[in-house]
Short mmCIF file of C-alpha atoms in Angstrom, two decimals:
data_model
loop_
_atom_site.label_atom_id
_atom_site.label_comp_id
_atom_site.label_asym_id
_atom_site.label_seq_id
_atom_site.Cartn_x
_atom_site.Cartn_y
_atom_site.Cartn_z
CA MET A 26 -158.42 117.32 -72.56
CA ARG A 27 -159.16 117.34 -68.85
CA LEU A 28 -158.89 120.56 -66.86
CA LYS A 29 -156.27 119.06 -64.51
CA THR A 30 -154.07 118.15 -67.47
CA ILE A 31 -154.36 121.63 -68.94
CA LEU A 32 -153.49 123.25 -65.59
CA ALA A 33 -150.49 120.94 -65.17
CA MET A 34 -149.21 121.86 -68.65
CA ILE A 35 -149.61 125.57 -67.88
CA LEU A 36 -147.78 125.17 -64.56
CA LEU A 37 -144.93 123.26 -66.25
CA SER A 38 -144.66 125.94 -68.92
CA VAL A 39 -144.48 128.70 -66.28
CA CYS A 40 -141.80 126.80 -64.34
CA ASN A 41 -139.72 126.31 -67.49
CA MET A 42 -139.97 130.02 -68.30
CA GLN A 43 -138.89 130.95 -64.77
CA ALA A 44 -135.95 128.52 -64.97
CA GLN A 45 -134.84 130.09 -68.26
CA ASP A 46 -134.95 133.52 -66.64
CA LYS A 47 -132.08 132.50 -64.34
CA VAL A 48 -128.57 131.72 -65.57
CA MET A 49 -125.49 131.02 -63.51
CA MET A 50 -122.79 133.67 -63.53
CA LEU A 51 -119.25 133.66 -62.16
CA VAL A 52 -117.21 136.69 -61.12
CA GLY A 53 -113.41 136.87 -60.98
CA THR A 54 -111.59 139.44 -58.86
CA TYR A 55 -108.30 140.82 -57.65
CA THR A 56 -107.96 139.71 -54.04
CA ASP A 57 -105.82 142.53 -52.62
CA GLY A 58 -108.96 144.48 -51.73
CA GLY A 59 -110.66 141.95 -49.51
CA SER A 60 -112.49 139.68 -51.95
CA GLU A 61 -112.38 135.90 -51.54
CA GLY A 62 -111.59 135.09 -55.18
CA ILE A 63 -114.37 133.69 -57.42
CA TYR A 64 -118.08 134.22 -56.74
CA SER A 65 -121.01 132.31 -58.22
CA GLY A 66 -124.63 133.38 -58.37
CA TRP A 67 -127.92 133.24 -60.23
CA PHE A 68 -128.45 136.13 -62.64
CA ASN A 69 -132.07 136.84 -63.44
CA GLN A 70 -132.22 137.68 -67.16
CA LYS A 71 -135.66 139.23 -66.69
CA THR A 72 -135.01 141.55 -63.74
CA GLY A 73 -131.23 142.10 -63.99
CA GLN A 74 -130.63 141.07 -60.38
CA MET A 75 -128.06 138.63 -58.94
CA GLU A 76 -128.54 136.11 -56.13
CA MET A 77 -125.17 135.15 -54.58
CA LEU A 78 -124.54 131.41 -54.18
CA ASP A 79 -120.94 130.53 -53.33
CA SER A 80 -117.36 131.79 -53.19
CA LEU A 81 -114.04 130.06 -53.74
CA LYS A 82 -110.88 131.37 -52.12
CA LEU A 83 -108.24 131.81 -54.83
CA LYS A 84 -105.46 134.33 -55.41
CA ASN A 85 -106.21 136.95 -58.09
CA PRO A 86 -108.56 135.00 -60.40
CA SER A 87 -108.65 137.97 -62.78
CA TYR A 88 -109.95 136.01 -65.76
CA LEU A 89 -111.91 132.78 -66.06
CA THR A 90 -113.85 130.79 -68.60
CA ILE A 91 -116.54 128.14 -68.27
CA ALA A 92 -116.08 124.93 -70.28
CA LYS A 93 -118.76 123.98 -72.80
CA ASN A 94 -119.88 121.11 -70.58
CA ASN A 95 -120.70 123.75 -67.93
CA GLN A 96 -119.18 121.58 -65.20
CA LEU A 97 -115.60 122.88 -65.22
CA VAL A 98 -114.13 126.34 -64.86
CA TYR A 99 -110.62 127.40 -65.86
CA ALA A 100 -109.26 130.44 -64.02
CA VAL A 101 -105.88 132.15 -63.87
CA SER A 102 -104.08 133.26 -60.73
CA GLU A 103 -102.59 136.53 -61.93
CA THR A 104 -99.43 136.94 -59.88
CA ASN A 105 -96.02 138.28 -60.81
CA ASP A 106 -94.09 135.36 -59.35
CA GLN A 107 -93.66 131.59 -59.54
CA GLN A 108 -97.17 131.07 -58.19
CA ALA A 109 -98.79 132.30 -61.40
CA SER A 110 -101.03 129.44 -62.43
CA LEU A 111 -103.96 127.93 -64.27
CA ASN A 112 -106.63 126.54 -61.94
CA VAL A 113 -109.20 123.87 -62.78
CA ILE A 114 -112.43 124.18 -60.77
CA SER A 115 -115.56 122.03 -60.61
CA LEU A 116 -118.88 123.85 -60.80
CA ASN A 117 -122.13 122.43 -59.49
CA ARG A 118 -124.77 123.49 -62.00
CA GLN A 119 -127.58 123.21 -59.45
CA ASN A 120 -126.28 125.24 -56.51
CA GLY A 121 -123.17 127.06 -57.79
CA ASN A 122 -120.78 125.30 -55.41
CA MET A 123 -117.15 125.37 -56.57
CA LYS A 124 -114.16 123.20 -55.71
CA LEU A 125 -110.51 123.55 -56.74
CA LEU A 126 -109.41 120.38 -58.56
CA ASP A 127 -106.02 121.22 -60.01
CA LYS A 128 -103.40 123.96 -60.20
CA THR A 129 -100.58 124.15 -62.80
CA LYS A 130 -97.93 126.84 -63.07
CA THR A 131 -98.12 128.90 -66.24
CA GLU A 132 -94.34 129.45 -66.33
CA GLY A 133 -95.13 133.03 -67.29
CA ALA A 134 -95.88 135.91 -64.92
CA ASP A 135 -99.27 137.62 -64.62
CA PRO A 136 -101.55 135.36 -66.65
CA CYS A 137 -104.52 137.59 -67.49
CA TYR A 138 -106.58 135.56 -69.98
CA VAL A 139 -107.64 131.94 -70.41
CA ALA A 140 -109.46 130.05 -73.17
CA THR A 141 -110.25 126.40 -73.84
CA ASN A 142 -111.59 124.20 -76.63
CA GLY A 143 -111.98 121.14 -74.40
CA ARG A 144 -108.69 119.55 -75.46
CA PHE A 145 -106.31 122.43 -74.78
CA ALA A 146 -106.29 125.44 -72.49
CA LEU A 147 -104.40 128.64 -73.24
CA THR A 148 -103.19 131.40 -70.94
CA ALA A 149 -101.90 134.79 -72.04
CA ASN A 150 -99.16 135.79 -69.60
CA TYR A 151 -98.88 139.58 -69.66
CA SER A 152 -95.65 140.26 -67.76
CA GLY A 153 -94.18 136.95 -68.88
CA GLY A 154 -94.69 138.04 -72.48
CA SER A 155 -95.83 134.55 -73.42
CA MET A 156 -98.68 132.20 -74.23
CA SER A 157 -98.80 128.89 -72.35
CA VAL A 158 -100.49 125.84 -73.87
CA PHE A 159 -101.92 123.12 -71.61
CA SER A 160 -103.16 119.65 -72.48
CA LEU A 161 -106.39 118.81 -70.63
CA VAL A 162 -106.57 115.26 -69.29
CA GLN A 163 -108.91 113.24 -67.07
CA GLN A 164 -111.97 114.73 -68.81
CA GLY A 165 -110.47 118.19 -68.44
CA ARG A 166 -110.14 117.96 -64.68
CA LYS A 167 -106.34 118.22 -64.82
CA SER A 168 -104.00 120.38 -66.92
CA GLU A 169 -100.44 119.71 -68.07
CA ILE A 170 -98.34 122.45 -69.65
CA ILE A 171 -96.96 121.24 -72.98
CA THR A 172 -95.40 124.30 -74.56
CA ARG A 173 -94.92 128.04 -74.25
CA PHE A 174 -94.53 130.66 -76.98
CA LEU A 175 -92.83 134.02 -76.48
CA GLY A 176 -94.03 137.35 -77.82
CA ALA A 177 -91.79 140.20 -78.91
CA ALA A 178 -91.23 143.90 -78.23
CA GLY A 179 -90.36 146.80 -80.50
CA GLY A 180 -93.37 149.11 -80.42
CA PRO A 181 -92.78 152.88 -80.24
CA ASP A 182 -94.13 153.38 -76.69
CA LEU A 183 -90.99 152.80 -74.62
CA SER A 184 -92.90 152.94 -71.36
CA ARG A 185 -95.48 150.31 -72.34
CA GLN A 186 -93.91 148.27 -75.17
CA GLN A 187 -90.27 147.97 -74.11
CA THR A 188 -90.72 144.35 -73.02
CA SER A 189 -92.97 141.69 -74.55
CA HIS A 190 -96.59 141.27 -73.39
CA VAL A 191 -99.27 138.85 -74.53
CA HIS A 192 -102.78 139.88 -73.53
CA CYS A 193 -105.22 137.47 -75.15
CA ALA A 194 -105.17 134.00 -76.74
CA CYS A 195 -108.22 132.46 -78.39
CA PHE A 196 -109.28 129.63 -80.67
CA THR A 197 -110.49 130.46 -84.18
CA PRO A 198 -114.09 129.57 -85.13
CA ASP A 199 -112.94 126.88 -87.58
CA GLY A 200 -111.15 125.10 -84.73
CA LYS A 201 -107.87 124.89 -86.63
CA TYR A 202 -105.85 127.76 -85.17
CA VAL A 203 -105.04 129.87 -82.14
CA LEU A 204 -104.55 133.65 -82.34
CA ALA A 205 -102.69 135.65 -79.69
CA THR A 206 -102.32 139.41 -79.31
CA ASP A 207 -98.63 140.36 -79.24
CA PHE A 208 -99.14 143.67 -77.43
CA SER A 209 -95.61 145.09 -77.55
CA ALA A 210 -94.93 144.19 -81.19
CA ASP A 211 -98.25 145.52 -82.53
CA ARG A 212 -99.25 142.26 -84.17
CA ILE A 213 -101.39 139.16 -83.83
CA LEU A 214 -99.63 135.80 -83.86
CA SER A 215 -101.05 132.65 -85.44
CA PHE A 216 -100.61 129.06 -84.24
CA ALA A 217 -101.84 125.86 -85.89
CA ILE A 218 -103.45 122.96 -84.05
CA ARG A 219 -101.83 119.75 -85.28
CA GLY A 220 -103.16 116.69 -83.51
CA ASN A 221 -101.99 116.89 -79.90
CA ARG A 222 -99.68 119.83 -80.60
CA VAL A 223 -99.95 123.58 -81.11
CA VAL A 224 -97.24 124.94 -83.44
CA GLY A 225 -96.21 128.37 -84.69
CA ASN A 226 -97.92 129.60 -87.86
CA GLY A 227 -96.35 133.04 -88.31
CA VAL A 228 -98.07 136.41 -88.04
CA ALA A 229 -101.82 136.53 -88.53
CA ALA A 230 -101.79 140.32 -88.95
CA ASN A 231 -99.77 143.42 -88.22
CA VAL A 232 -101.65 146.38 -86.79
CA SER A 233 -100.77 150.08 -86.76
CA ALA A 234 -97.69 151.03 -84.73
CA ASP A 235 -98.41 152.11 -81.15
CA SER A 236 -101.68 150.15 -81.06
CA GLY A 237 -101.04 147.71 -78.21
CA PRO A 238 -103.48 144.97 -79.36
CA ARG A 239 -105.42 143.62 -76.38
CA HIS A 240 -108.66 141.60 -76.86
CA LEU A 241 -110.07 139.86 -79.94
CA VAL A 242 -113.55 138.53 -80.77
CA PHE A 243 -115.07 136.83 -83.82
CA SER A 244 -118.40 137.37 -85.57
CA ASN A 245 -121.00 134.63 -85.24
CA ASN A 246 -120.41 133.47 -88.82
CA GLY A 247 -116.63 133.38 -88.30
CA ARG A 248 -115.93 135.64 -91.29
CA PHE A 249 -114.84 138.71 -89.32
CA ALA A 250 -112.72 139.46 -86.26
CA TYR A 251 -112.70 142.59 -84.11
CA LEU A 252 -109.68 143.76 -82.13
CA MET A 253 -109.63 146.25 -79.25
CA SER A 254 -106.25 147.96 -78.92
CA GLU A 255 -105.27 149.39 -75.56
CA LEU A 256 -102.85 152.17 -76.55
CA SER A 257 -104.46 153.55 -79.71
CA GLY A 258 -107.97 153.06 -78.35
CA LYS A 259 -109.11 151.82 -81.76
CA VAL A 260 -111.18 148.86 -82.90
CA THR A 261 -109.71 147.11 -85.94
CA VAL A 262 -111.95 145.03 -88.19
CA PHE A 263 -110.47 142.04 -90.04
CA ARG A 264 -111.58 139.45 -92.55
CA TYR A 265 -110.61 136.02 -91.25
CA SER A 266 -109.44 133.09 -93.39
CA ASP A 267 -107.33 130.02 -92.60
CA GLY A 268 -105.43 131.37 -89.58
CA LYS A 269 -104.79 134.83 -91.08
CA LEU A 270 -106.43 138.24 -90.73
CA LYS A 271 -106.77 141.05 -93.26
CA THR A 272 -107.46 144.57 -92.01
CA PHE A 273 -110.20 146.60 -93.71
CA GLN A 274 -111.43 149.11 -91.10
CA GLU A 275 -110.25 151.03 -88.02
CA VAL A 276 -112.65 153.03 -85.86
CA VAL A 277 -112.08 155.05 -82.69
CA SER A 278 -113.36 153.70 -79.39
CA ASP A 279 -111.27 155.88 -77.04
CA SER A 280 -111.78 159.38 -78.45
CA VAL A 281 -109.82 161.20 -75.70
CA GLY A 282 -106.46 159.45 -76.05
CA ALA A 283 -106.57 157.83 -72.61
CA ARG A 284 -104.53 154.81 -73.79
CA GLY A 285 -106.67 152.50 -71.70
CA GLY A 286 -108.72 150.46 -74.17
CA ALA A 287 -109.88 147.25 -72.54
CA ASP A 288 -112.55 144.72 -73.53
CA ILE A 289 -114.69 144.02 -76.60
CA HIS A 290 -117.85 141.96 -77.22
CA LEU A 291 -120.57 141.46 -79.80
CA SER A 292 -124.24 141.19 -78.88
CA PRO A 293 -125.58 137.62 -79.17
CA ASP A 294 -127.41 138.51 -82.39
CA GLY A 295 -124.22 140.04 -83.85
CA LYS A 296 -125.90 143.35 -84.65
CA PHE A 297 -123.95 145.52 -82.18
CA LEU A 298 -120.39 145.70 -80.89
CA TYR A 299 -119.26 147.18 -77.56
CA SER A 300 -115.75 148.20 -76.38
CA SER A 301 -114.68 149.53 -73.00
CA ASN A 302 -112.31 152.41 -72.30
CA ARG A 303 -110.50 153.28 -69.06
CA LEU A 304 -108.41 156.06 -67.45
CA LYS A 305 -110.28 159.03 -68.98
CA ALA A 306 -113.92 159.45 -70.05
CA GLU A 307 -114.44 155.92 -68.79
CA GLY A 308 -117.23 154.06 -70.53
CA ILE A 309 -118.37 151.79 -73.33
CA ALA A 310 -118.40 152.73 -77.00
CA ILE A 311 -121.33 151.32 -78.98
CA PHE A 312 -121.23 150.38 -82.67
CA SER A 313 -123.75 148.96 -85.10
CA VAL A 314 -122.51 146.09 -87.26
CA ASP A 315 -123.30 145.57 -90.94
CA SER A 316 -124.02 141.83 -91.05
CA GLN A 317 -123.02 141.55 -94.70
CA THR A 318 -119.77 143.52 -94.73
CA GLY A 319 -118.75 143.43 -91.06
CA LEU A 320 -118.25 147.22 -91.07
CA LEU A 321 -118.84 149.25 -87.91
CA THR A 322 -120.66 152.54 -87.37
CA ARG A 323 -120.33 154.32 -84.03
CA ILE A 324 -123.77 155.07 -82.62
CA GLY A 325 -123.29 155.91 -78.94
CA TYR A 326 -121.25 156.03 -75.76
CA GLN A 327 -122.26 154.88 -72.28
CA PRO A 328 -120.35 156.34 -69.30
CA THR A 329 -119.50 153.86 -66.54
CA ALA A 330 -118.01 153.85 -63.06
CA ALA A 331 -114.24 153.70 -62.56
CA HIS A 332 -112.01 151.38 -64.59
CA PRO A 333 -114.34 149.25 -66.76
CA ARG A 334 -111.77 146.46 -67.25
CA GLN A 335 -114.07 143.72 -68.54
CA PHE A 336 -117.75 143.30 -69.35
CA ASN A 337 -120.11 140.70 -70.73
CA ILE A 338 -123.61 140.41 -72.16
CA SER A 339 -126.26 138.09 -70.73
CA PRO A 340 -127.08 135.08 -72.94
CA ASN A 341 -130.51 136.49 -73.81
CA GLY A 342 -128.91 139.79 -74.84
CA GLN A 343 -131.04 141.93 -72.53
CA PHE A 344 -128.32 143.08 -70.11
CA LEU A 345 -124.69 144.20 -70.25
CA LEU A 346 -122.71 143.73 -67.03
CA CYS A 347 -119.60 145.88 -66.66
CA CYS A 348 -116.88 145.11 -64.10
CA CYS A 349 -115.73 148.47 -62.74
CA ARG A 350 -112.64 147.48 -60.78
CA ASP A 351 -111.89 150.73 -58.98
CA SER A 352 -115.53 151.29 -57.99
CA ASN A 353 -115.71 147.77 -56.54
CA LYS A 354 -118.89 146.89 -58.36
CA ILE A 355 -120.48 145.43 -61.46
CA GLN A 356 -122.84 147.84 -63.17
CA VAL A 357 -125.93 146.29 -64.75
CA PHE A 358 -127.10 148.00 -67.94
CA LYS A 359 -130.31 147.22 -69.81
CA ARG A 360 -129.77 146.72 -73.56
CA ASN A 361 -132.19 148.00 -76.17
CA ALA A 362 -132.21 145.16 -78.69
CA LYS A 363 -133.32 147.45 -81.51
CA THR A 364 -130.98 150.41 -80.99
CA GLY A 365 -128.10 148.73 -79.12
CA LEU A 366 -128.03 151.56 -76.58
CA LEU A 367 -127.64 151.02 -72.83
CA THR A 368 -129.53 152.24 -69.77
CA ASP A 369 -128.15 152.01 -66.23
CA THR A 370 -130.55 149.93 -64.09
CA HIS A 371 -128.85 151.14 -60.87
CA GLN A 372 -128.85 147.51 -59.68
CA ASP A 373 -125.12 147.37 -59.01
CA ILE A 374 -123.55 144.12 -57.82
CA HIS A 375 -121.07 145.09 -55.10
CA ILE A 376 -117.94 142.90 -55.19
CA SER A 377 -114.46 144.16 -54.30
CA LYS A 378 -112.26 144.61 -57.38
CA ALA A 379 -114.51 142.65 -59.72
CA VAL A 380 -112.72 142.28 -63.06
CA CYS A 381 -114.35 139.39 -64.93
CA VAL A 382 -117.91 138.14 -65.36
CA GLN A 383 -118.86 135.01 -67.29
CA PHE A 384 -122.19 133.25 -67.87
CA LYS A 385 -122.91 129.53 -68.02
CA ASN A 386 -124.46 128.79 -71.40
#
């Protein structure tokens, strides 16, 4: 093989490695502190640094998700009025440019979560106490609301559970169901996907009274689900089967009774689970995961800046980025892949009231 050919192959290999080091990330914010709305940037998975690319002016895009085709973004506008909406946004995969394509009212106040499977989009409307279901048309570039389901109240905390709240709605790994956290009734609701409809399927699971179920994630193999509850500050572990959940473990994430449990994520390899806690002793609890049984063992706690509302893990698993709303920054932590523990890199990303970070796969 000629020397020029060898050098060209080496150069191509280096360029591919450098391209893989960078992934696109999007940041959602609350806009009452001076932020524009959504920010895009390159995140370097080798150095832990972000290069800002673009911003899109949008009211309170507090949660967003990137479609599997990586070309569309679905973001809520979390407002407590008739302007509460689901926004469809185009994303240029080369330069991070964003453009608003469509806006549809959620018909429920304060949408705070959005998920999509490509055919439907879901919003969890916290103050509206409901889950809105949207049909995605025109290759997902437009949304049409098709139905809305109401949660219930009845939990023992009269200051937090007196009216219904829905905090999270997600698709199950088998693609057959939707699960939604019914915060004020201490339960998880199940819905079945039937053709072009989403219909009620009863209660997937009841959780302990005064839990306030918030966010839910599934294991990579789809056998287990993990719930972070806001009020109890506990992580509940379930076995999942056919739209239903069966509880078999509860572990403490918030050990000081702050009643501010927030987000929950598994590492890409499924070996560690992380859950964030706000209001007191703010930080991230770290658990090891038994891959066979799904059981959790608490192994550490990482303090963070103020109000760690949401966080995410880089696709290569090397960094955890935590949105600390009241410190107006995203903290970048280095992950130890063997121990699961975190180290602050002190490479904060300064964005006013950052509350959601997502990566393009």
